[in-house]
PDB file of C-alpha atoms in Angstrom:
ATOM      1  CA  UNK A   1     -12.584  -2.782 -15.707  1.00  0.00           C
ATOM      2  CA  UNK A   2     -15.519  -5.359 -16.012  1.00  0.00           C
ATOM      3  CA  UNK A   3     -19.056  -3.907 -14.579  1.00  0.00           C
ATOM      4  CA  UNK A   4     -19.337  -6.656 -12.686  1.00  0.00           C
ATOM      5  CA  UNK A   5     -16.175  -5.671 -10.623  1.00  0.00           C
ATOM      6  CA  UNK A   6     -16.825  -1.847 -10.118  1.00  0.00           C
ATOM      7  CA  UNK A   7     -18.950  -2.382  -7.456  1.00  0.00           C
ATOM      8  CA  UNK A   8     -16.960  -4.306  -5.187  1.00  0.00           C
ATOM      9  CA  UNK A   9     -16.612  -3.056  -1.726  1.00  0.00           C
ATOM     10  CA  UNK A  10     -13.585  -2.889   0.892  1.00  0.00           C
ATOM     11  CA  UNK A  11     -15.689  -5.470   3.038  1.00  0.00           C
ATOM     12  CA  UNK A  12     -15.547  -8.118   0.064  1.00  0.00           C
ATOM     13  CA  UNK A  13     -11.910  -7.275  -0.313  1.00  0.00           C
ATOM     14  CA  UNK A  14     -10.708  -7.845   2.867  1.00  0.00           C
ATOM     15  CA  UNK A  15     -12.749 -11.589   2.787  1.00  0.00           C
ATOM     16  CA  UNK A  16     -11.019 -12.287  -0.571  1.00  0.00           C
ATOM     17  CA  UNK A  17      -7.877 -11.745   0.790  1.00  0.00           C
ATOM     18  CA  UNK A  18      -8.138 -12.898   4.479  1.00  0.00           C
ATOM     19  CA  UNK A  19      -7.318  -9.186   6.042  1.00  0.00           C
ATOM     20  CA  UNK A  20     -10.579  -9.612   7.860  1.00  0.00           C
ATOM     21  CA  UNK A  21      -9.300 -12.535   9.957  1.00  0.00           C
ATOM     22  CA  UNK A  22      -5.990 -10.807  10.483  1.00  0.00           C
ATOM     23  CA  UNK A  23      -4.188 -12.739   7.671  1.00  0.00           C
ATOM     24  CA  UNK A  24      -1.836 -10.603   5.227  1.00  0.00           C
ATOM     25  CA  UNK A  25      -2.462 -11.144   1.304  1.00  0.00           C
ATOM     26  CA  UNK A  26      -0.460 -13.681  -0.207  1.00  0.00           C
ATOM     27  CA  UNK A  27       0.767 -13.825  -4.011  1.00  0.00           C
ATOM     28  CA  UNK A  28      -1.776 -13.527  -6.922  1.00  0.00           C
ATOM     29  CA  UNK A  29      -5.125 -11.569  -5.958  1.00  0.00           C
ATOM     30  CA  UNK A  30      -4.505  -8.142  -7.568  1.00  0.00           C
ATOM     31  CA  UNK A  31      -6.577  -9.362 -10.940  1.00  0.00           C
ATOM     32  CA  UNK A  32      -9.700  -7.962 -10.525  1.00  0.00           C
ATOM     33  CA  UNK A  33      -9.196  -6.068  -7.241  1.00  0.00           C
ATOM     34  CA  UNK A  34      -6.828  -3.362  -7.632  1.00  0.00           C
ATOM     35  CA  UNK A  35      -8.592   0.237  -7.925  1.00  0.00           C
ATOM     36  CA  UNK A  36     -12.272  -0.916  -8.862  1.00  0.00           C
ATOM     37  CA  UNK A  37     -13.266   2.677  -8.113  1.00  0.00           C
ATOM     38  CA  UNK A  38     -10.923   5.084  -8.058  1.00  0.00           C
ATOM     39  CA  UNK A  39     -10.789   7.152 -11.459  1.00  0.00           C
ATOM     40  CA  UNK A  40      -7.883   9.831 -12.720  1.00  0.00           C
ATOM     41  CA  UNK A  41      -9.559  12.509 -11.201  1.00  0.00           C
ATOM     42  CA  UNK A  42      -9.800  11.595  -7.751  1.00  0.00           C
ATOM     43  CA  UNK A  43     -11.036   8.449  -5.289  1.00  0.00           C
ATOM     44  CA  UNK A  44     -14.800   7.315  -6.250  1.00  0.00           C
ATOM     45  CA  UNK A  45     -16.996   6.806  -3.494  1.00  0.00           C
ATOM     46  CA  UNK A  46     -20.880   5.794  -3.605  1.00  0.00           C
ATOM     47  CA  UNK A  47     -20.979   9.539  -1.905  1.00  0.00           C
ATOM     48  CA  UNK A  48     -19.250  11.567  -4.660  1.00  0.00           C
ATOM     49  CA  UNK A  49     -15.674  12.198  -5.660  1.00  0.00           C
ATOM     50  CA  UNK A  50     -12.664  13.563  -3.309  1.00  0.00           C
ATOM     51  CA  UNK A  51     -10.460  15.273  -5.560  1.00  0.00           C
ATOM     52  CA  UNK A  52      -6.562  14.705  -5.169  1.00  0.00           C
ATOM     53  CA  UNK A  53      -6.496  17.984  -3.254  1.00  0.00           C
ATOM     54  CA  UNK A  54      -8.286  16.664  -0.401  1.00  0.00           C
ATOM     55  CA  UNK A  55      -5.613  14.149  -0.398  1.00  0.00           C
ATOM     56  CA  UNK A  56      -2.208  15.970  -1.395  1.00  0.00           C
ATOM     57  CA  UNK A  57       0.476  14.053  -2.169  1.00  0.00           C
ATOM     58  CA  UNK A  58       2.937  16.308  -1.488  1.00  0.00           C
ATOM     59  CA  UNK A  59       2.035  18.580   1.956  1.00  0.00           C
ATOM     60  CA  UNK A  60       3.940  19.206   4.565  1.00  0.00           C
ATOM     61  CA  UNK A  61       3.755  15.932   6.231  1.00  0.00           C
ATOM     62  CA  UNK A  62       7.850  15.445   4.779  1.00  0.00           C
ATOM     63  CA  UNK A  63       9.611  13.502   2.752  1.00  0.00           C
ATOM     64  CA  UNK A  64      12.492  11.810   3.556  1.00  0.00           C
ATOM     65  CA  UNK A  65      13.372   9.555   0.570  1.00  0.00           C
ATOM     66  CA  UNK A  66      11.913  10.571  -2.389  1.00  0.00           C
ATOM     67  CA  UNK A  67      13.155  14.113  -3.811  1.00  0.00           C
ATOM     68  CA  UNK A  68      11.396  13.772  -6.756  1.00  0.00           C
ATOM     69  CA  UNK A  69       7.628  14.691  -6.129  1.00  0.00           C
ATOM     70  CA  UNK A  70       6.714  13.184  -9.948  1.00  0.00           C
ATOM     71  CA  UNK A  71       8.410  10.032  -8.669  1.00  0.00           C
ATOM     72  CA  UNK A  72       6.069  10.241  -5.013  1.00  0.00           C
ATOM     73  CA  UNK A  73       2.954  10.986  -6.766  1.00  0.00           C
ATOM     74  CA  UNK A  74       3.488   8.051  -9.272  1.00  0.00           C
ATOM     75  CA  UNK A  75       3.880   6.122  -5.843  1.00  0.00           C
ATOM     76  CA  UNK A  76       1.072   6.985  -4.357  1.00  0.00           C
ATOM     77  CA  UNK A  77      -1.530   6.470  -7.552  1.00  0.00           C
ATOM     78  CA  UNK A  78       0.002   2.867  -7.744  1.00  0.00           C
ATOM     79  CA  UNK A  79      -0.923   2.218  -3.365  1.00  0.00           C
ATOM     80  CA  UNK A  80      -4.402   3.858  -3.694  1.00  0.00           C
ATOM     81  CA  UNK A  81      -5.150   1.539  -6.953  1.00  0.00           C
ATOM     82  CA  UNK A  82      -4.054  -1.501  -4.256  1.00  0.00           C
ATOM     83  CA  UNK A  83      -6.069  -0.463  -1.476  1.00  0.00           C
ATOM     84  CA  UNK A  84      -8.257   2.355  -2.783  1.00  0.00           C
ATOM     85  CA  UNK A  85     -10.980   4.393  -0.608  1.00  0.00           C
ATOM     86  CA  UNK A  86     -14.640   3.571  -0.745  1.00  0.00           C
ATOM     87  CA  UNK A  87     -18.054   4.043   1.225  1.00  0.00           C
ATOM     88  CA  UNK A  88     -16.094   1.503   4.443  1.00  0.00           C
ATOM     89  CA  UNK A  89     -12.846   4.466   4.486  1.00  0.00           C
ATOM     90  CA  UNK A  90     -10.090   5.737   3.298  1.00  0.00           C
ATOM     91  CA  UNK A  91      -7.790   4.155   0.692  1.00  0.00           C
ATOM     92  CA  UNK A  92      -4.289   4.329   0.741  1.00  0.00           C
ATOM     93  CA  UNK A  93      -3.503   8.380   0.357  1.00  0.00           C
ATOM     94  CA  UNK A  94      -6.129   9.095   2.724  1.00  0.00           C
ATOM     95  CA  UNK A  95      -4.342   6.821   5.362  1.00  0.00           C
ATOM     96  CA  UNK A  96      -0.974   8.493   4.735  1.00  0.00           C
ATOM     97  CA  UNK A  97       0.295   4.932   2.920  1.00  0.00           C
ATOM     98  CA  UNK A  98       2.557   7.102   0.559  1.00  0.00           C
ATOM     99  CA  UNK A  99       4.226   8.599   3.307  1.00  0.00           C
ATOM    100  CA  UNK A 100       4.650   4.908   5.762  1.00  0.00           C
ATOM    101  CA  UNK A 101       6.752   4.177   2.573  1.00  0.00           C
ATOM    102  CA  UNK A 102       8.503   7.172   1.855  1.00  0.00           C
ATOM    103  CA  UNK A 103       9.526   7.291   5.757  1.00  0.00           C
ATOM    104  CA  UNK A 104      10.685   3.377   5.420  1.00  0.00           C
ATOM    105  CA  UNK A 105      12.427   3.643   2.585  1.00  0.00           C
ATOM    106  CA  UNK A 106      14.953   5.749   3.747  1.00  0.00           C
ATOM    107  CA  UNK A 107      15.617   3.846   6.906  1.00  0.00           C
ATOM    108  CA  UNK A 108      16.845   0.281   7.353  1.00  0.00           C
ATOM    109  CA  UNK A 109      13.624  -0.772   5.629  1.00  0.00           C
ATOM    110  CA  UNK A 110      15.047   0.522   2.109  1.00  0.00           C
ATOM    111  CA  UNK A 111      18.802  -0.258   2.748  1.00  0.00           C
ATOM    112  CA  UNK A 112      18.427  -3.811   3.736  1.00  0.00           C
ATOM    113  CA  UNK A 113      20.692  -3.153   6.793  1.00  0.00           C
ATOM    114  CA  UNK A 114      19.729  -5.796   8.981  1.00  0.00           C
ATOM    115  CA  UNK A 115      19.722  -8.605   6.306  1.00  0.00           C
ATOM    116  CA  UNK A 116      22.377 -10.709   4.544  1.00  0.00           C
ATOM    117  CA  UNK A 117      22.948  -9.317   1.074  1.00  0.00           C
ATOM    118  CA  UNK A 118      26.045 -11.204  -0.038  1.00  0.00           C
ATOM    119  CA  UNK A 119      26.123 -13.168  -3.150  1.00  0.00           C
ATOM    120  CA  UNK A 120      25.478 -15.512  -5.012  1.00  0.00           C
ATOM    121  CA  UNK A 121      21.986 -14.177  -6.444  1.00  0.00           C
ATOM    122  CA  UNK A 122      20.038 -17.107  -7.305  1.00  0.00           C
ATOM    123  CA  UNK A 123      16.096 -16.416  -8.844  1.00  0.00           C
ATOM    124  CA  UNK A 124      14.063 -16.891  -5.716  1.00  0.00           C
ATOM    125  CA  UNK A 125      10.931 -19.258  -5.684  1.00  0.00           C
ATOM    126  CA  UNK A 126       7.438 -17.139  -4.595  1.00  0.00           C
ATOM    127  CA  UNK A 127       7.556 -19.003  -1.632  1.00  0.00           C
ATOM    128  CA  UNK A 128      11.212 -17.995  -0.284  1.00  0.00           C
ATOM    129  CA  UNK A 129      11.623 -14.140   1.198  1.00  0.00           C
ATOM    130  CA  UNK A 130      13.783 -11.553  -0.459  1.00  0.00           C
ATOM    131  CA  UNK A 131      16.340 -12.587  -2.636  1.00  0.00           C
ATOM    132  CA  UNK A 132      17.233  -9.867  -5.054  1.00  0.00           C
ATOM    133  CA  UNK A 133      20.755  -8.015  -4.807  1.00  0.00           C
ATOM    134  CA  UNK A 134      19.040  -4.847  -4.872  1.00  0.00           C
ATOM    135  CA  UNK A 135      18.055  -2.878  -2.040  1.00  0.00           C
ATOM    136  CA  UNK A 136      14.333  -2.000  -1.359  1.00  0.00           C
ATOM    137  CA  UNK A 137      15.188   1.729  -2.189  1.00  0.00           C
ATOM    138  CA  UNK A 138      17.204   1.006  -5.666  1.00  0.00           C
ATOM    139  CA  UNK A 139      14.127  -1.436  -6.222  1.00  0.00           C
ATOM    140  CA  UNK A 140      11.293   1.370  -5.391  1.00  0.00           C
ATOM    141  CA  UNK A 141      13.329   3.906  -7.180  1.00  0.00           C
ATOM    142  CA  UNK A 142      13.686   1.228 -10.621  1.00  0.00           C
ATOM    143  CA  UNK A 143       9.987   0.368 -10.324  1.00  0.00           C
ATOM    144  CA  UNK A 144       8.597   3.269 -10.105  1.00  0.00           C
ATOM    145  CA  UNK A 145      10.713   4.361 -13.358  1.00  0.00           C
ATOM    146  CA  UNK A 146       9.418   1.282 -14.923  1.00  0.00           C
ATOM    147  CA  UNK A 147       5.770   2.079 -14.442  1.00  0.00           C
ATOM    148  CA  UNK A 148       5.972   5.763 -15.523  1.00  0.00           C
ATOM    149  CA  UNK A 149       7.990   4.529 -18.369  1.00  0.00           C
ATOM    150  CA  UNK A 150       5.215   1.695 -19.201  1.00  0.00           C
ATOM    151  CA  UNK A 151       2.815   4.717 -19.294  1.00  0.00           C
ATOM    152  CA  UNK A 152       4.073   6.620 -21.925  1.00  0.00           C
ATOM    153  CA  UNK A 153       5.321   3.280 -23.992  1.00  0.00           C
ATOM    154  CA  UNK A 154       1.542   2.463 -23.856  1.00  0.00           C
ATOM    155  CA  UNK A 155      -0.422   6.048 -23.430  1.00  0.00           C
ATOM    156  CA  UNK A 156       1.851   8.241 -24.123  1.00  0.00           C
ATOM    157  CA  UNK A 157       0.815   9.995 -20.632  1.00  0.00           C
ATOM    158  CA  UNK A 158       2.214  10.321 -17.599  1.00  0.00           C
ATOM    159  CA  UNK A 159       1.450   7.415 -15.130  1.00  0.00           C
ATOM    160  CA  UNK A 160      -0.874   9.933 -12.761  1.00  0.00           C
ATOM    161  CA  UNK A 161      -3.015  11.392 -15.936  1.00  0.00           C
ATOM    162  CA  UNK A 162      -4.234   7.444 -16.680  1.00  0.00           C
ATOM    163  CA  UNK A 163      -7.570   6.484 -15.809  1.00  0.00           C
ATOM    164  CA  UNK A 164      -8.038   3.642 -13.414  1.00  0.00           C
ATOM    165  CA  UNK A 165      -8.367   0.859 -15.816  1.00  0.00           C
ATOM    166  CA  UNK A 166      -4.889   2.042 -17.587  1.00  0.00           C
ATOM    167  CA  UNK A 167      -3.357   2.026 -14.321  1.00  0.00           C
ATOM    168  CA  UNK A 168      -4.665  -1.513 -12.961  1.00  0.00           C
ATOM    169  CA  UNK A 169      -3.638  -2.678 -16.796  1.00  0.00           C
ATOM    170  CA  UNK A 170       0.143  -1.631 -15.963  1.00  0.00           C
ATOM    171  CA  UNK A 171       0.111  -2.626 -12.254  1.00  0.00           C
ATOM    172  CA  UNK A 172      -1.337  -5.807 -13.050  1.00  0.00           C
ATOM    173  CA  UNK A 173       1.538  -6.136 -16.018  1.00  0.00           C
ATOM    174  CA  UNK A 174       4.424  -6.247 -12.840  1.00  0.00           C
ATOM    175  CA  UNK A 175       2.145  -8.865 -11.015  1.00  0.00           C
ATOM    176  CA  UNK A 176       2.171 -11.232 -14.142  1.00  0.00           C
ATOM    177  CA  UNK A 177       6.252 -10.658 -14.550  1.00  0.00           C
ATOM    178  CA  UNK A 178       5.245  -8.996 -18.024  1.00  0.00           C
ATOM    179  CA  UNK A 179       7.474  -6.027 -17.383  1.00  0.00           C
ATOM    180  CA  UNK A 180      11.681  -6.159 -17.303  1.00  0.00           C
ATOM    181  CA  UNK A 181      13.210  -5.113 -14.222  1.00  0.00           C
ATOM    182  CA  UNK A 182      17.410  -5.255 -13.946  1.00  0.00           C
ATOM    183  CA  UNK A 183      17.959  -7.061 -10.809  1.00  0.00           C
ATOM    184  CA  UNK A 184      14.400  -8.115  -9.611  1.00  0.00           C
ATOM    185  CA  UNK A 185      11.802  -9.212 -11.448  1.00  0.00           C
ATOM    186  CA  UNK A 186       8.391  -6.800 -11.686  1.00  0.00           C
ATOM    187  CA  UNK A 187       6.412  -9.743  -9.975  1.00  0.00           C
ATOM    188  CA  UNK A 188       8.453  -9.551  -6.893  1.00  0.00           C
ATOM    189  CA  UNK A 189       8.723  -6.134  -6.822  1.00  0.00           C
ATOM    190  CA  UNK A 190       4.528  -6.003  -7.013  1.00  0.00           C
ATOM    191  CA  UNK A 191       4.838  -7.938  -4.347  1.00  0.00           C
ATOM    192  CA  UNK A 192       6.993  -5.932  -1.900  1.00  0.00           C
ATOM    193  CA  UNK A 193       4.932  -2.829  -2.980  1.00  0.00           C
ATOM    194  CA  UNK A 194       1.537  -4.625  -1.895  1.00  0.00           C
ATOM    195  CA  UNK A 195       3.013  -5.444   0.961  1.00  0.00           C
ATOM    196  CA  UNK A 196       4.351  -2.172   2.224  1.00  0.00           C
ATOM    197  CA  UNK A 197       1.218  -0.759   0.748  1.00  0.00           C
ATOM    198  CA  UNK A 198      -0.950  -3.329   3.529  1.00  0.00           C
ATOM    199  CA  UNK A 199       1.974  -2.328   6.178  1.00  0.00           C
ATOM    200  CA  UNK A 200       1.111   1.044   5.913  1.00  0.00           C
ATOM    201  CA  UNK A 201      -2.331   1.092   6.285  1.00  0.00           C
ATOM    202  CA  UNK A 202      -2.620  -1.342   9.298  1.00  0.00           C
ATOM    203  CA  UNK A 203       0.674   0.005  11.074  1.00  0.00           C
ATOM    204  CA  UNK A 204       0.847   2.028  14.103  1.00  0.00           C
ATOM    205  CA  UNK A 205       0.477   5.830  13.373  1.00  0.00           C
ATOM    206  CA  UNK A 206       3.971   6.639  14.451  1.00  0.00           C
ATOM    207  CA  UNK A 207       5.255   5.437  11.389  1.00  0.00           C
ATOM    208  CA  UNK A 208       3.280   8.076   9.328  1.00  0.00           C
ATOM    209  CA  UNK A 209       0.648   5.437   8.309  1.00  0.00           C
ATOM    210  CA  UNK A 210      -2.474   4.750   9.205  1.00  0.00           C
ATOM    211  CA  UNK A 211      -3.975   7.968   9.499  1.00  0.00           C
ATOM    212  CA  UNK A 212      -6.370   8.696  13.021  1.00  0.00           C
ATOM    213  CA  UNK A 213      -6.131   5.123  13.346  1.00  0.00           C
ATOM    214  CA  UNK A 214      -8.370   4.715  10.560  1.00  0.00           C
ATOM    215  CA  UNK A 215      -7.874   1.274   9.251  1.00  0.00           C
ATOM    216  CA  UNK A 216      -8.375  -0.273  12.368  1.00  0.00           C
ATOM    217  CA  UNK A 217     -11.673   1.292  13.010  1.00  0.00           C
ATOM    218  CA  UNK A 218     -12.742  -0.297   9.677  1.00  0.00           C
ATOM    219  CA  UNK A 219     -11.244  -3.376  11.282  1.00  0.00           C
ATOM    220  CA  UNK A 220     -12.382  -2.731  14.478  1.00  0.00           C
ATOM    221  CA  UNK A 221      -9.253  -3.302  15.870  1.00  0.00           C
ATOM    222  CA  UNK A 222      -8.709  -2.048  19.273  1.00  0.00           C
ATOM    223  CA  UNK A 223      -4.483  -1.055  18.611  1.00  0.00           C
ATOM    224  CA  UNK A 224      -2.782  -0.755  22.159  1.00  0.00           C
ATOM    225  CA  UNK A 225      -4.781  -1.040  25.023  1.00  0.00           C
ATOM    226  CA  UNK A 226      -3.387  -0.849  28.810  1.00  0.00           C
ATOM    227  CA  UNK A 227      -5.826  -3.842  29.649  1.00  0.00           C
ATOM    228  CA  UNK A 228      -8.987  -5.598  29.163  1.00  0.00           C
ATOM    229  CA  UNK A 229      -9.607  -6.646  32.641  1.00  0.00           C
ATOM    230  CA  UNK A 230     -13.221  -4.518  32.518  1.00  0.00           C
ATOM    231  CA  UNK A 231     -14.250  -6.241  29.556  1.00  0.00           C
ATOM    232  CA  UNK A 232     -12.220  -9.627  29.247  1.00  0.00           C
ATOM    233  CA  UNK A 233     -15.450 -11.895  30.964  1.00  0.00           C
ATOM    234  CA  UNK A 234     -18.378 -10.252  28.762  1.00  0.00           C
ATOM    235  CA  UNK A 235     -19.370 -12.189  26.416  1.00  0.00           C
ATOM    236  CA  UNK A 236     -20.590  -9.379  24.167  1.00  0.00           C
ATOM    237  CA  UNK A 237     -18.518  -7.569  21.027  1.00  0.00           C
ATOM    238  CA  UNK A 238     -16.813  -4.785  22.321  1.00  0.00           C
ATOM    239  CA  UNK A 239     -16.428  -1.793  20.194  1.00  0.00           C
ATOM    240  CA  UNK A 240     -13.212  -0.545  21.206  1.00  0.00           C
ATOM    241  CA  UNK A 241     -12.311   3.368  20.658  1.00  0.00           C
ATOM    242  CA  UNK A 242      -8.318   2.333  19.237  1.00  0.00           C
ATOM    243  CA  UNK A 243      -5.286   3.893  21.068  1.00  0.00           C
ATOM    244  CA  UNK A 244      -1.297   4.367  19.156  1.00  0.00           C
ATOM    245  CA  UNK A 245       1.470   3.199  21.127  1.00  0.00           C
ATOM    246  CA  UNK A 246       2.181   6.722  21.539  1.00  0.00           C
ATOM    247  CA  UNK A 247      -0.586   7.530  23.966  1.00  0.00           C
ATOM    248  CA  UNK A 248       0.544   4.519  26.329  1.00  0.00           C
ATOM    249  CA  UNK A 249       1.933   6.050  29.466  1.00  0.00           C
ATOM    250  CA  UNK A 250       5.452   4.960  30.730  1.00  0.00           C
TER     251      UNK A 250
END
């Protein structure tokens, strides 16, 4: 990536793409952004390098979709290159991302339950939601193919053993629509991954995201509070210790 880009923090990143005003990303930002600093060996930080162990992909947190741990691990290179850790937190593994999207995808998240998936199947515009006769899990399970495949067409290595830049040149490739997908396009499929990726991180812990509430300390998000009545009038930022829906009493 360009020198000028390697330093570029999570604080810039979440201006860039309005996550610091509570705004998900929209289409189009990855160029530039993806994985400025996290390298094959492990996540860059200005304080040294975490290996993968410190991080492992495949503990015994569970897995209840993928049954392939080459498949997970290819997953969760491809979320921490979208919302990697630096000196502000933890990226994407750190937060348990991998694991929000295992956990979803074998739900109604990945089989589309709740949502019409009759034909016809027209080519959606960026604008309209999902539109592809594929279900999110036969999508995950094709793209993640793809970009392993797109690794060895282009490396000859495995998708985990590139370096950042090779990585961020591949997922960048599915954001410009420059790889063939049966079904979906790569674009769109870039897109849902981002998405789940940013879902993930910001969600409530009891979805297996979000790890210690991380991401909203770096947000300073308060989560779920019983009440502000204490506070509310005080005119003063409140730093808020943040609470899971799973501590609220019933």
């Amino acid at each position: 990536m360009a020198d000028d880009q390697k330093g570029l923090s999570r604080r810039d990143f979440l201006k860039t793409t309005g996550i610091a005003t509570g705004a998900l990303v929209g289409g189009g930002l990855i160029g530039g952004l993806v994985g400025y600093n996290v390298n094959k060996d492990g996540v860059q930080t200005k304080s040294g390098t975490k290996n993968a162990e410190d991080h492992d992909v495949t503990s015994v947190k569970g897995l209840m979709f993928f049954t392939n741990h080459a498949d997970f691990n290819v997953l969760s290179q491809a979320v921490e290159r979208i919302f990697p850790e630096d000196d502000l937190g933890p990226g994407a593994i750190g937060l348990g991302v991998p694991y929000f999207i295992d956990n979803q995808l074998a739900g109604s998240y990945g089989n589309n339950t709740r949502e019409y998936m009759q034909g016809p199947f027209f080519a959606g515009e960026a604008t309209q939601g999902y539109q592809s006769r594929l279900t999110r899990a036969e999508m995950f399970r094709q793209g993640i193919a793809k970009m392993e495949e797109e690794a060895q067409k282009r490396y000859q290595k495995p998708f985990v053993d590139l370096d950042g830049g090779q990585m961020d040149e591949i997922i960048t490739a599915f954001q410009k629509n420059e790889v063939e997908m049966k079904g979906v396009s790569s674009e769109f499929f870039f897109r849902v991954l981002r998405q789940a990726t940013l879902e993930g991180a910001y969600a409530d812990p009891i979805y297996n995201g979000n790890n210690n509430m991380d991401a909203w300390r770096m947000k300073g998000f308060p989560g779920h509070q019983m009440a502000y009545i204490n506070m509310i009038e005080d005119e003063k930022f409140q730093k808020i210790e943040p609470k899971s829906i799973s501590t609220m009493q019933h």
